[in-house]
């Protein structure tokens, strides 16, 4: 039986009470930790099966953020070929969970440090949605050298821009909230764009909140640098073996309230949650290992993931393993 608390975390991710690729990964790993601690049986084979079931429930919640399968695979792959008592197997899982969680924190801190160097004193920065990695970069740059202001998109239809406003205001940054459709209008005032990512493909394409690719187009038109802040566990090993990143389509009721939808039974609505920005629009990807051109994505993947013949997908983040 999967514990109630674990199912609640899965529901929180599905219903977007927990949002943003790294916070989703953290919540999933914390849920795996809880599940391991709560297991009461004494059969090691049953424990491994139970952990795989918990992993499947967590991974099935949202399809686009590759942090979710990357983090979950990193944890449960500890059980692959492992022998020992339930206590010993539980120990392996707990250790992986703790090392992943501490890796998230140190990766974000390094991204803030490295990313703050690409911004300059007095810059006007534009960001989209609510990305912890992008916010850390902007806040650190403001602390070190002082930014003029940040344009934050409201992010239709879920208004994640308000969270960005709250987080950046707490860091002392002046934030101006704009409708998503005003991006091109304000781009003439913008020095740099910094956004996050849910997944980065082997060809350097960036999957992020819907609207990101339009922002990249508007930035290119004005010659504005477009940076993506992303931990290496956002690079998708699945794209290295030819898979595409699935773009989540959410309910129409997020766009048009349910009562209005009921009044217009013939109205058809689409609500894609993410889009793909082609690598040629990306100036640099700011990772905890350095700033890379998108063309280096496949190299980053090869560096970070160890291929295991016969495995469903390469699963281990080497940097995490070595922490
Ligand atoms: C959030 C979003 C963020 C990325 C990166 O989408 O697109 O830009 O997840 O975030 P949603 P972070 O609100 O649909 O989850 O840098 O925090 O991992």
Coordinates of N, CA and C and ligand atoms in Angstrom, one line a residue, residues 16 18-24 62 65 67 108 128-134 160 195-198 208-209 229 231 234 248 273-274, ligand 1:
X16 N -0.6 21.1 -9.5 CA 0.3 22.3 -9.6 C 0.3 23.1 -8.3
X18 N 2.5 22.2 -6.2 CA 4.0 22.2 -6.2 C 4.3 22.4 -7.7
X19 N 5.1 23.5 -8.0 CA 5.4 23.8 -9.4 C 6.8 24.1 -9.6
X20 N 7.2 24.1 -10.8 CA 8.7 24.4 -11.1 C 9.4 23.1 -11.1
X21 N 10.3 23.0 -12.1 CA 10.9 21.6 -12.3 C 11.8 21.2 -11.1
X22 N 12.5 22.1 -10.5 CA 13.4 21.6 -9.4 C 12.6 21.4 -8.1
X23 N 11.5 22.2 -7.9 CA 10.7 21.9 -6.7 C 9.9 20.6 -6.9
X24 N 9.5 20.3 -8.1 CA 8.8 19.1 -8.4 C 9.7 17.9 -8.1
X62 N 3.2 14.6 -14.0 CA 3.3 15.6 -15.0 C 4.3 15.1 -16.0
X65 N 8.4 18.0 -17.2 CA 9.7 18.3 -16.5 C 10.5 17.0 -16.3
X67 N 13.1 16.6 -14.8 CA 13.7 16.5 -13.5 C 13.0 15.3 -12.7
X108 N 21.9 24.9 -7.3 CA 21.2 26.2 -7.5 C 22.1 27.3 -7.0
X128 N 10.3 34.9 -17.2 CA 9.0 34.3 -17.5 C 8.6 33.3 -16.5
X129 N 7.4 33.2 -16.2 CA 6.8 32.2 -15.3 C 7.5 32.3 -13.9
X130 N 7.8 31.2 -13.3 CA 8.4 31.2 -12.0 C 9.5 30.1 -11.9
X131 N 10.7 30.5 -12.2 CA 11.8 29.6 -12.2 C 12.8 29.9 -11.0
X132 N 12.9 28.9 -10.2 CA 13.8 29.1 -9.0 C 15.3 29.4 -9.5
X133 N 15.7 28.7 -10.5 CA 17.1 28.9 -11.0 C 17.2 30.3 -11.6
X134 N 16.3 30.8 -12.4 CA 16.4 32.1 -12.9 C 16.3 33.2 -11.8
X160 N 1.8 32.4 -12.4 CA 3.0 32.1 -11.7 C 3.9 33.4 -11.5
X195 N 15.5 32.9 -18.3 CA 14.4 32.0 -18.0 C 14.9 30.7 -17.4
X196 N 14.0 29.8 -16.9 CA 14.4 28.5 -16.5 C 14.1 27.5 -17.6
X197 N 14.1 26.2 -17.2 CA 13.8 25.1 -18.1 C 13.2 23.9 -17.4
X198 N 12.3 23.3 -18.1 CA 11.7 22.0 -17.6 C 12.5 20.8 -18.2
X208 N 10.3 25.0 -21.9 CA 9.9 25.8 -20.7 C 8.5 26.2 -20.9
X209 N 8.0 27.0 -19.9 CA 6.6 27.4 -19.8 C 6.2 28.0 -21.1
X229 N 18.6 29.3 -17.3 CA 19.3 28.8 -16.1 C 18.7 27.5 -15.8
X231 N 19.7 23.4 -14.0 CA 20.6 22.4 -13.4 C 20.8 21.3 -14.4
X234 N 18.2 18.7 -15.6 CA 17.1 19.1 -16.5 C 17.5 18.7 -17.9
X248 N 2.9 18.9 -22.1 CA 1.7 18.7 -21.3 C 0.6 19.6 -21.8
X273 N 1.0 23.6 -21.8 CA 1.6 24.2 -20.7 C 3.1 24.6 -21.0
X274 N 3.7 24.1 -22.0 CA 5.1 24.3 -22.3 C 5.3 24.5 -23.8
Ligands
LIG1 C1 7.3 26.2 -14.4 C2 8.3 26.6 -15.4 C3 9.7 26.9 -14.9 C4 10.6 25.7 -15.0 C5 11.9 25.9 -14.3 O1 6.2 25.6 -15.0 O2 8.1 26.5 -16.6 O3 10.3 27.9 -15.7 O4 9.9 24.6 -14.4 O5 11.7 26.1 -12.9 P1 5.0 25.1 -14.1 P2 12.8 25.9 -11.8 O6 4.5 26.3 -13.2 O7 3.9 24.6 -15.0 O8 5.5 24.0 -13.2 O9 14.0 26.7 -12.2 O10 12.2 26.4 -10.5 O11 13.1 24.5 -11.8

